[in-house]
């Protein structure tokens, strides 16, 4: 029994102290209104500019954004690039030529491809980057995207590499024009197989798209839907600059080709930095949507606050101020986060659209609470009473939202973590500005009314009449009735009609509950069908050249199978135990269902075969008595093996001779992984990691010395970065959802310690959550970083409207009814509290929901799909939240009795009633003292 007392006393204590703090801030804001109004804009703009021009950083690298932190893939990648001795990978520029599915094996098509190659080679800086004109041989092995046959010994001189159909003509357009005059000449030249005259291996899959080959022994290439060209840039300080210039020139050539009416050919280009550059461009292209969204909010807010009476009723000044309050909170938050170095990305660019919508909710609720106060009271008194009425409600919804966002900052995905940091900071700062800056605006607006000044032209006063020749600056200038709009009056009638339906028709109450629960169950089915997928092109503008490249590649070419590279390090390669374990490691990887064939080129297999074959040759004695390093020297002296493995074997060059082997690698083809099947990709990622850990333990058990804290055998692929996100996406969704829901439940129960309230709120949150998942499925969305953030954000925001309504109905302090006697006669007595709840907070909730929807409408016009997804999800969650808060929750309250859900004895009821009276008297006394002090300070300030 005492437990009920304790939790209610704690809630009372929280209510009292929280409201006192909020009222104190509001009181200071009223007292210092003339200082706060200019100070906050100056502070916010200064912070934003300081952060923008000092420590602002736009992060667009997809690896840094989407790969989970502490991922072994990141550590392995850093080792390959920084510590290992493998040749530096080249930075590729891909050029595709197609004719919308028509055959491109023609003299004209190849000539166009040579023109594209000339455009690349004529780019400023090419000679310096490529060593005096460039050596167009295939070198600088790419461990993931190239086959072992591409490897050649690295040179100290930088070189640009070329792989494509131009290799048949030594990459020289003059040779092409001399040798090819007819279609037959071209077919004969490009059908050389399997080796080019210079000894390089022909890779038709990387030179042609879908192709037609003859069925005879000549295996001629008779036709193809696409020609491919891969241009590799060596790593240097000038590579990225040259890459941008080369892409710009190739795009200009592409556009010129499009404008030629007689040319059927199309050229598509893509570089390693294309995604980064185009993502940055998407952010810049969407920046104009922010002022458009602000203008929409200005228009909506002015529409809400506008009345015909320009002096006593209209509040356009306050409406503009409400939008500015949120804008200044965004500038302050962004400026602070820029200063401390939190990266900005395309996802965080969506923050202003969301915060501006939900930030206005508090303004409308504060204004609505002020309108419900006694018009005969002084302005500071009315403001204090308004804050006492709604302060706890807006604080509670702010806490739930901030807690949900704060829990999101624990995400291991950097892009999501940064987004939650921005969102949580913006929501908190907006709350502070609402009870300070906006309250100061409200005070000055009411003073304007009291002084009979016009809304827009507040420098001019309305002419005084004999009846109002004297007035008090602190007296109220308006009352609730005169400021009600036609929309509000219609809303009151609608809510009264709905309350009557709930009272008189039990079938309607039951029907509403059944419909909502049934829809949630159907949504559960849809949500269970959601799949994890992420199309990186959704981050770039819809008309980006990347989309054209990807579309052409998918339409006119076979998809290259995924590849991964198995690395061996930190072991004695001359040890027979180590060699046996290396073979076993490759065997176990090949046994995985995602790999169907043994790697065609594994240096250890060829090395063992080489040494075994040498036993019966003339070199048998020397081979038998030679050390492992000497045998390796002889192995690599073979031209064939040198071409295959020189870039896959790293040796210690600090010793004499060839040196001891320190690292080696082998390339495997993941030919049985569906390119669009995330489950296959995640399954292979976890399986290969498990195998690597197993062999790490096996080597240790065999006494093989390895370096601690890193695995001696591991696999790596550039694709692993995104697969790592796929692997944690569902886990992130589940853990963040559970944590956010629990946080909302705890905060709700602390402030409203009723089991019934907790049940209503949690039921609504779960149903809204299911509804949003179902909407995603029906809209064709998948679980990806964008939708994941929108879902998790919804948990903190979707509860707001429900909490406002429930808090109003279950508040401890009894509110004065706003209904007239005639209105009370129309509403059954048992539901007077519900009508009072809906007619007070309901209108503000409806207006707040409308502002949230309007703020995200510009996202529908974004140049990238990412913002459109956010728009659809937010539109859904706002509509579902409004329907639950204004329709479902009242139906539940009308169907069941919740006000006496906490069982107490009669004596406990009397004790609690007495305590409530005492606390109410104390609160009333405190409010009077606070108001008196505020009025006195304001008067002194005026004097």
Short mmCIF file of N, CA, C and O in Angstrom, two decimals, residues 658-763:
data_model
loop_
_atom_site.label_atom_id
_atom_site.label_comp_id
_atom_site.label_asym_id
_atom_site.label_seq_id
_atom_site.Cartn_x
_atom_site.Cartn_y
_atom_site.Cartn_z
N UNK A 658 66.76 -12.61 -52.38
CA UNK A 658 65.34 -12.33 -52.50
C UNK A 658 64.67 -11.98 -51.19
O UNK A 658 63.67 -11.29 -51.15
N UNK A 659 65.23 -12.44 -50.06
CA UNK A 659 64.67 -12.14 -48.76
C UNK A 659 63.59 -13.12 -48.36
O UNK A 659 62.99 -13.81 -49.19
N UNK A 660 63.32 -13.16 -47.05
CA UNK A 660 62.29 -14.05 -46.53
C UNK A 660 60.91 -13.54 -46.88
O UNK A 660 60.68 -12.34 -46.95
N UNK A 661 60.00 -14.47 -47.11
CA UNK A 661 58.62 -14.09 -47.40
C UNK A 661 57.95 -13.59 -46.12
O UNK A 661 58.04 -14.23 -45.07
N UNK A 662 57.28 -12.45 -46.22
CA UNK A 662 56.60 -11.88 -45.05
C UNK A 662 55.08 -11.92 -45.18
O UNK A 662 54.38 -12.03 -44.17
N UNK A 663 54.59 -11.85 -46.39
CA UNK A 663 53.15 -11.88 -46.61
C UNK A 663 52.87 -12.51 -47.97
O UNK A 663 53.71 -12.48 -48.86
N UNK A 664 51.67 -13.05 -48.11
CA UNK A 664 51.25 -13.57 -49.41
C UNK A 664 49.73 -13.53 -49.49
O UNK A 664 49.05 -13.31 -48.48
N UNK A 665 49.21 -13.74 -50.69
CA UNK A 665 47.76 -13.64 -50.88
C UNK A 665 47.33 -14.54 -52.03
O UNK A 665 48.14 -14.95 -52.87
N UNK A 666 46.04 -14.85 -52.05
CA UNK A 666 45.43 -15.62 -53.13
C UNK A 666 44.02 -15.11 -53.33
O UNK A 666 43.32 -14.78 -52.36
N UNK A 667 43.59 -15.03 -54.60
CA UNK A 667 42.28 -14.47 -54.92
C UNK A 667 41.29 -15.60 -55.14
O UNK A 667 41.57 -16.57 -55.83
N UNK A 668 40.10 -15.45 -54.50
CA UNK A 668 39.03 -16.43 -54.65
C UNK A 668 37.81 -15.76 -55.26
O UNK A 668 37.51 -14.59 -54.98
N UNK A 669 37.11 -16.51 -56.09
CA UNK A 669 35.89 -16.00 -56.72
C UNK A 669 34.67 -16.47 -55.94
O UNK A 669 34.47 -17.68 -55.74
N UNK A 670 33.85 -15.51 -55.48
CA UNK A 670 32.61 -15.83 -54.77
C UNK A 670 31.50 -15.96 -55.81
O UNK A 670 30.58 -15.15 -55.87
N UNK A 671 31.60 -16.99 -56.62
CA UNK A 671 30.75 -17.10 -57.80
C UNK A 671 29.35 -17.61 -57.50
O UNK A 671 28.51 -17.66 -58.40
N UNK A 672 29.09 -17.98 -56.26
CA UNK A 672 27.75 -18.50 -55.93
C UNK A 672 27.02 -17.59 -54.94
O UNK A 672 26.16 -18.04 -54.20
N UNK A 673 27.37 -16.31 -54.95
CA UNK A 673 26.68 -15.32 -54.12
C UNK A 673 25.80 -14.47 -55.02
O UNK A 673 26.28 -13.86 -55.98
N UNK A 674 24.51 -14.45 -54.72
CA UNK A 674 23.60 -13.59 -55.46
C UNK A 674 23.93 -12.14 -55.14
O UNK A 674 24.02 -11.75 -53.97
N UNK A 675 24.12 -11.34 -56.19
CA UNK A 675 24.52 -9.95 -55.99
C UNK A 675 23.50 -9.15 -55.20
O UNK A 675 23.83 -8.14 -54.59
N UNK A 676 22.23 -9.60 -55.18
CA UNK A 676 21.19 -8.87 -54.48
C UNK A 676 20.65 -9.63 -53.27
O UNK A 676 19.65 -9.24 -52.69
N UNK A 677 21.33 -10.73 -52.91
CA UNK A 677 20.88 -11.52 -51.76
C UNK A 677 21.74 -11.18 -50.56
O UNK A 677 22.88 -11.64 -50.43
N UNK A 678 21.19 -10.36 -49.67
CA UNK A 678 21.94 -9.90 -48.51
C UNK A 678 22.25 -11.06 -47.56
O UNK A 678 23.31 -11.11 -46.94
N UNK A 679 21.31 -12.00 -47.47
CA UNK A 679 21.53 -13.13 -46.56
C UNK A 679 22.77 -13.93 -46.96
O UNK A 679 23.55 -14.35 -46.11
N UNK A 680 22.95 -14.15 -48.27
CA UNK A 680 24.14 -14.86 -48.74
C UNK A 680 25.41 -14.09 -48.38
O UNK A 680 26.41 -14.67 -47.94
N UNK A 681 25.38 -12.81 -48.57
CA UNK A 681 26.55 -11.98 -48.31
C UNK A 681 26.92 -11.98 -46.83
O UNK A 681 28.09 -12.15 -46.46
N UNK A 682 25.92 -11.80 -45.97
CA UNK A 682 26.17 -11.79 -44.53
C UNK A 682 26.60 -13.17 -44.05
O UNK A 682 27.48 -13.30 -43.19
N UNK A 683 26.01 -14.22 -44.63
CA UNK A 683 26.37 -15.58 -44.24
C UNK A 683 27.84 -15.87 -44.56
O UNK A 683 28.57 -16.44 -43.73
N UNK A 684 28.28 -15.47 -45.75
CA UNK A 684 29.69 -15.69 -46.09
C UNK A 684 30.60 -14.87 -45.20
O UNK A 684 31.66 -15.35 -44.76
N UNK A 685 30.21 -13.62 -44.92
CA UNK A 685 31.04 -12.75 -44.08
C UNK A 685 31.27 -13.39 -42.71
O UNK A 685 32.41 -13.43 -42.22
N UNK A 686 30.22 -13.88 -42.09
CA UNK A 686 30.37 -14.49 -40.76
C UNK A 686 31.10 -15.82 -40.84
O UNK A 686 31.91 -16.15 -39.95
N UNK A 687 30.87 -16.60 -41.90
CA UNK A 687 31.52 -17.91 -42.02
C UNK A 687 33.03 -17.77 -42.20
O UNK A 687 33.82 -18.48 -41.56
N UNK A 688 33.45 -16.85 -43.08
CA UNK A 688 34.88 -16.70 -43.31
C UNK A 688 35.59 -16.16 -42.07
O UNK A 688 36.73 -16.53 -41.78
N UNK A 689 34.89 -15.31 -41.31
CA UNK A 689 35.49 -14.80 -40.08
C UNK A 689 35.62 -15.91 -39.04
O UNK A 689 36.63 -15.98 -38.32
N UNK A 690 34.64 -16.78 -38.97
CA UNK A 690 34.71 -17.91 -38.05
C UNK A 690 35.84 -18.86 -38.43
O UNK A 690 36.57 -19.36 -37.56
N UNK A 691 36.02 -19.10 -39.72
CA UNK A 691 37.11 -19.96 -40.18
C UNK A 691 38.46 -19.34 -39.85
O UNK A 691 39.39 -20.02 -39.40
N UNK A 692 38.58 -18.03 -40.03
CA UNK A 692 39.85 -17.35 -39.72
C UNK A 692 40.17 -17.45 -38.24
O UNK A 692 41.33 -17.68 -37.86
N UNK A 693 39.17 -17.30 -37.39
CA UNK A 693 39.41 -17.42 -35.95
C UNK A 693 39.81 -18.85 -35.59
O UNK A 693 40.68 -19.07 -34.73
N UNK A 694 39.18 -19.82 -36.23
CA UNK A 694 39.50 -21.22 -35.96
C UNK A 694 40.96 -21.52 -36.29
O UNK A 694 41.67 -22.18 -35.50
N UNK A 695 41.45 -21.03 -37.41
CA UNK A 695 42.83 -21.30 -37.79
C UNK A 695 43.81 -20.51 -36.93
O UNK A 695 44.96 -20.94 -36.74
N UNK A 696 43.38 -19.36 -36.43
CA UNK A 696 44.23 -18.62 -35.49
C UNK A 696 44.47 -19.46 -34.25
O UNK A 696 45.62 -19.59 -33.77
N UNK A 697 43.42 -20.07 -33.72
CA UNK A 697 43.56 -20.93 -32.53
C UNK A 697 44.35 -22.19 -32.87
O UNK A 697 45.16 -22.66 -32.06
N UNK A 698 44.14 -22.73 -34.08
CA UNK A 698 44.85 -23.95 -34.47
C UNK A 698 46.35 -23.70 -34.56
O UNK A 698 47.17 -24.51 -34.08
N UNK A 699 46.75 -22.60 -35.17
CA UNK A 699 48.17 -22.28 -35.28
C UNK A 699 48.81 -22.09 -33.91
O UNK A 699 49.94 -22.52 -33.67
N UNK A 700 48.09 -21.45 -33.01
CA UNK A 700 48.62 -21.28 -31.66
C UNK A 700 48.80 -22.62 -30.95
O UNK A 700 49.77 -22.84 -30.24
N UNK A 701 47.81 -23.51 -31.15
CA UNK A 701 47.91 -24.82 -30.52
C UNK A 701 49.06 -25.65 -31.09
O UNK A 701 49.61 -26.53 -30.41
N UNK A 702 49.44 -25.38 -32.34
CA UNK A 702 50.54 -26.09 -32.97
C UNK A 702 51.90 -25.47 -32.66
O UNK A 702 52.94 -25.94 -33.15
N UNK A 703 51.89 -24.40 -31.87
CA UNK A 703 53.14 -23.75 -31.48
C UNK A 703 53.70 -22.80 -32.51
O UNK A 703 54.86 -22.39 -32.42
N UNK A 704 52.88 -22.41 -33.50
CA UNK A 704 53.33 -21.46 -34.51
C UNK A 704 53.31 -20.06 -33.93
O UNK A 704 52.30 -19.62 -33.36
N UNK A 705 54.42 -19.37 -34.05
CA UNK A 705 54.51 -18.01 -33.51
C UNK A 705 53.79 -17.03 -34.43
O UNK A 705 54.08 -16.96 -35.63
N UNK A 706 52.86 -16.27 -33.87
CA UNK A 706 52.13 -15.23 -34.61
C UNK A 706 52.10 -13.99 -33.75
O UNK A 706 52.40 -14.02 -32.55
N UNK A 707 51.70 -12.88 -34.35
CA UNK A 707 51.57 -11.64 -33.59
C UNK A 707 50.24 -11.63 -32.85
O UNK A 707 49.22 -12.04 -33.40
N UNK A 708 50.24 -11.16 -31.61
CA UNK A 708 48.98 -11.15 -30.84
C UNK A 708 48.00 -10.10 -31.38
O UNK A 708 48.38 -9.15 -32.08
N UNK A 709 46.75 -10.32 -31.06
CA UNK A 709 45.67 -9.36 -31.35
C UNK A 709 45.37 -9.20 -32.83
O UNK A 709 44.72 -8.23 -33.23
N UNK A 710 45.84 -10.08 -33.67
CA UNK A 710 45.42 -10.05 -35.06
C UNK A 710 45.59 -11.44 -35.67
O UNK A 710 46.51 -12.18 -35.32
N UNK A 711 44.68 -11.77 -36.57
CA UNK A 711 44.64 -13.11 -37.14
C UNK A 711 45.68 -13.24 -38.26
O UNK A 711 45.78 -12.36 -39.11
N UNK A 712 46.44 -14.36 -38.27
CA UNK A 712 47.46 -14.53 -39.32
C UNK A 712 46.84 -14.85 -40.68
O UNK A 712 47.44 -14.53 -41.71
N UNK A 713 45.67 -15.48 -40.70
CA UNK A 713 44.96 -15.76 -41.94
C UNK A 713 43.64 -15.00 -41.92
O UNK A 713 42.88 -15.06 -40.94
N UNK A 714 43.33 -14.29 -42.98
CA UNK A 714 42.05 -13.60 -43.08
C UNK A 714 41.74 -13.32 -44.54
O UNK A 714 42.63 -13.38 -45.40
N UNK A 715 40.49 -13.04 -44.82
CA UNK A 715 40.08 -12.64 -46.17
C UNK A 715 39.61 -11.20 -46.15
O UNK A 715 39.19 -10.67 -45.12
N UNK A 716 39.68 -10.58 -47.32
CA UNK A 716 39.28 -9.17 -47.41
C UNK A 716 38.70 -8.90 -48.80
O UNK A 716 39.14 -9.46 -49.80
N UNK A 717 37.69 -8.02 -48.80
CA UNK A 717 37.11 -7.51 -50.03
C UNK A 717 36.55 -6.12 -49.76
O UNK A 717 36.11 -5.84 -48.64
N UNK A 718 36.59 -5.27 -50.74
CA UNK A 718 35.99 -3.94 -50.60
C UNK A 718 34.50 -4.05 -50.28
O UNK A 718 33.92 -3.19 -49.64
N UNK A 719 33.87 -5.13 -50.74
CA UNK A 719 32.45 -5.31 -50.49
C UNK A 719 32.15 -5.60 -49.03
O UNK A 719 31.01 -5.43 -48.58
N UNK A 720 33.15 -6.03 -48.27
CA UNK A 720 32.93 -6.34 -46.86
C UNK A 720 32.44 -5.12 -46.08
O UNK A 720 31.74 -5.27 -45.07
N UNK A 721 32.86 -3.94 -46.50
CA UNK A 721 32.47 -2.73 -45.76
C UNK A 721 30.94 -2.63 -45.65
O UNK A 721 30.39 -2.38 -44.58
N UNK A 722 30.26 -2.81 -46.78
CA UNK A 722 28.80 -2.72 -46.76
C UNK A 722 28.18 -3.98 -46.17
O UNK A 722 27.14 -3.91 -45.51
N UNK A 723 28.81 -5.12 -46.37
CA UNK A 723 28.28 -6.35 -45.78
C UNK A 723 28.31 -6.28 -44.27
O UNK A 723 27.46 -6.86 -43.59
N UNK A 724 29.30 -5.59 -43.72
CA UNK A 724 29.36 -5.41 -42.26
C UNK A 724 28.14 -4.63 -41.77
O UNK A 724 27.59 -4.92 -40.71
N UNK A 725 27.70 -3.65 -42.55
CA UNK A 725 26.48 -2.93 -42.16
C UNK A 725 25.27 -3.86 -42.22
O UNK A 725 24.43 -3.86 -41.32
N UNK A 726 25.18 -4.62 -43.30
CA UNK A 726 24.07 -5.57 -43.40
C UNK A 726 24.04 -6.51 -42.20
O UNK A 726 22.97 -6.87 -41.69
N UNK A 727 25.22 -6.91 -41.74
CA UNK A 727 25.30 -7.88 -40.65
C UNK A 727 24.76 -7.32 -39.35
O UNK A 727 24.23 -8.07 -38.52
N UNK A 728 24.89 -6.01 -39.14
CA UNK A 728 24.44 -5.43 -37.86
C UNK A 728 23.12 -4.69 -37.99
O UNK A 728 22.60 -4.21 -36.97
N UNK A 729 22.56 -4.58 -39.20
CA UNK A 729 21.36 -3.76 -39.40
C UNK A 729 20.19 -4.26 -38.56
O UNK A 729 19.55 -3.49 -37.84
N UNK A 730 19.89 -5.54 -38.65
CA UNK A 730 18.76 -6.09 -37.91
C UNK A 730 19.01 -6.01 -36.41
O UNK A 730 18.12 -5.66 -35.61
N UNK A 731 20.23 -6.31 -36.00
CA UNK A 731 20.58 -6.22 -34.58
C UNK A 731 20.43 -4.79 -34.07
O UNK A 731 19.92 -4.55 -32.97
N UNK A 732 20.91 -3.82 -34.87
CA UNK A 732 20.76 -2.41 -34.48
C UNK A 732 19.29 -2.04 -34.35
O UNK A 732 18.90 -1.34 -33.42
N UNK A 733 18.49 -2.52 -35.28
CA UNK A 733 17.06 -2.21 -35.24
C UNK A 733 16.42 -2.77 -33.98
O UNK A 733 15.68 -2.07 -33.28
N UNK A 734 16.69 -4.03 -33.67
CA UNK A 734 16.06 -4.66 -32.51
C UNK A 734 16.53 -4.03 -31.20
O UNK A 734 15.71 -3.67 -30.34
N UNK A 735 17.85 -3.89 -31.03
CA UNK A 735 18.38 -3.36 -29.78
C UNK A 735 17.96 -1.91 -29.56
O UNK A 735 17.55 -1.52 -28.46
N UNK A 736 18.04 -1.10 -30.62
CA UNK A 736 17.66 0.31 -30.48
C UNK A 736 16.17 0.45 -30.21
O UNK A 736 15.75 1.30 -29.43
N UNK A 737 15.37 -0.39 -30.86
CA UNK A 737 13.94 -0.35 -30.63
C UNK A 737 13.60 -0.70 -29.19
O UNK A 737 12.84 0.02 -28.52
N UNK A 738 14.17 -1.79 -28.70
CA UNK A 738 13.89 -2.21 -27.33
C UNK A 738 14.36 -1.16 -26.33
O UNK A 738 13.64 -0.80 -25.40
N UNK A 739 15.59 -0.64 -26.54
CA UNK A 739 16.12 0.37 -25.61
C UNK A 739 15.28 1.64 -25.63
O UNK A 739 14.99 2.23 -24.57
N UNK A 740 14.87 2.08 -26.82
CA UNK A 740 14.08 3.31 -26.92
C UNK A 740 12.70 3.14 -26.29
O UNK A 740 12.22 4.02 -25.57
N UNK A 741 12.06 2.00 -26.54
CA UNK A 741 10.75 1.75 -25.95
C UNK A 741 10.84 1.69 -24.43
O UNK A 741 9.99 2.25 -23.71
N UNK A 742 11.87 1.03 -23.91
CA UNK A 742 12.05 0.97 -22.46
C UNK A 742 12.30 2.36 -21.87
O UNK A 742 11.79 2.68 -20.80
N UNK A 743 13.10 3.17 -22.58
CA UNK A 743 13.36 4.53 -22.09
C UNK A 743 12.08 5.34 -22.05
O UNK A 743 11.81 6.07 -21.07
N UNK A 744 11.27 5.23 -23.10
CA UNK A 744 9.98 5.93 -23.12
C UNK A 744 9.10 5.45 -21.98
O UNK A 744 8.43 6.25 -21.29
N UNK A 745 9.10 4.13 -21.73
CA UNK A 745 8.26 3.58 -20.67
C UNK A 745 8.71 4.08 -19.30
O UNK A 745 7.87 4.46 -18.46
N UNK A 746 10.00 4.09 -19.05
CA UNK A 746 10.52 4.53 -17.74
C UNK A 746 10.20 5.99 -17.50
O UNK A 746 9.72 6.38 -16.41
N UNK A 747 10.46 6.83 -18.50
CA UNK A 747 10.21 8.26 -18.33
C UNK A 747 8.72 8.52 -18.14
O UNK A 747 8.31 9.33 -17.29
N UNK A 748 7.90 7.84 -18.92
CA UNK A 748 6.45 8.02 -18.78
C UNK A 748 5.98 7.62 -17.38
O UNK A 748 5.20 8.33 -16.75
N UNK A 749 6.47 6.47 -16.88
CA UNK A 749 6.02 5.99 -15.57
C UNK A 749 6.54 6.87 -14.44
O UNK A 749 5.89 7.01 -13.40
N UNK A 750 7.71 7.48 -14.60
CA UNK A 750 8.22 8.39 -13.58
C UNK A 750 7.33 9.60 -13.40
O UNK A 750 7.07 10.06 -12.28
N UNK A 751 6.83 10.12 -14.51
CA UNK A 751 6.04 11.35 -14.44
C UNK A 751 4.55 11.06 -14.30
O UNK A 751 3.81 11.90 -13.77
N UNK A 752 4.08 9.93 -14.83
CA UNK A 752 2.68 9.55 -14.68
C UNK A 752 2.66 8.12 -14.12
O UNK A 752 2.59 7.15 -14.88
N UNK A 753 2.72 7.96 -12.80
CA UNK A 753 2.91 6.63 -12.20
C UNK A 753 1.63 5.81 -12.14
O UNK A 753 1.18 5.38 -11.07
N UNK A 754 1.01 5.62 -13.26
CA UNK A 754 -0.19 4.79 -13.34
C UNK A 754 0.05 3.67 -14.35
O UNK A 754 0.49 3.91 -15.47
N UNK A 755 -0.25 2.46 -13.93
CA UNK A 755 -0.07 1.31 -14.80
C UNK A 755 -0.94 1.45 -16.05
O UNK A 755 -0.53 1.09 -17.16
N UNK A 756 -2.13 2.00 -15.88
CA UNK A 756 -3.03 2.14 -17.01
C UNK A 756 -2.46 3.08 -18.07
O UNK A 756 -2.54 2.82 -19.27
N UNK A 757 -1.85 4.18 -17.61
CA UNK A 757 -1.24 5.12 -18.56
C UNK A 757 -0.10 4.45 -19.31
O UNK A 757 0.04 4.58 -20.53
N UNK A 758 0.72 3.70 -18.56
CA UNK A 758 1.85 3.02 -19.19
C UNK A 758 1.36 2.03 -20.24
O UNK A 758 1.92 1.92 -21.33
N UNK A 759 0.29 1.30 -19.90
CA UNK A 759 -0.25 0.32 -20.85
C UNK A 759 -0.77 0.99 -22.11
O UNK A 759 -0.52 0.53 -23.22
N UNK A 760 -1.49 2.11 -21.95
CA UNK A 760 -2.04 2.81 -23.10
C UNK A 760 -0.92 3.34 -23.99
O UNK A 760 -0.94 3.19 -25.22
N UNK A 761 0.09 3.96 -23.36
CA UNK A 761 1.19 4.54 -24.14
C UNK A 761 1.98 3.45 -24.86
O UNK A 761 2.27 3.56 -26.06
N UNK A 762 2.32 2.37 -24.15
CA UNK A 762 3.11 1.30 -24.77
C UNK A 762 2.32 0.60 -25.88
O UNK A 762 2.87 0.25 -26.92
N UNK A 763 1.03 0.37 -25.64
CA UNK A 763 0.20 -0.25 -26.67
C UNK A 763 0.16 0.63 -27.92
O UNK A 763 0.30 0.13 -29.05
#
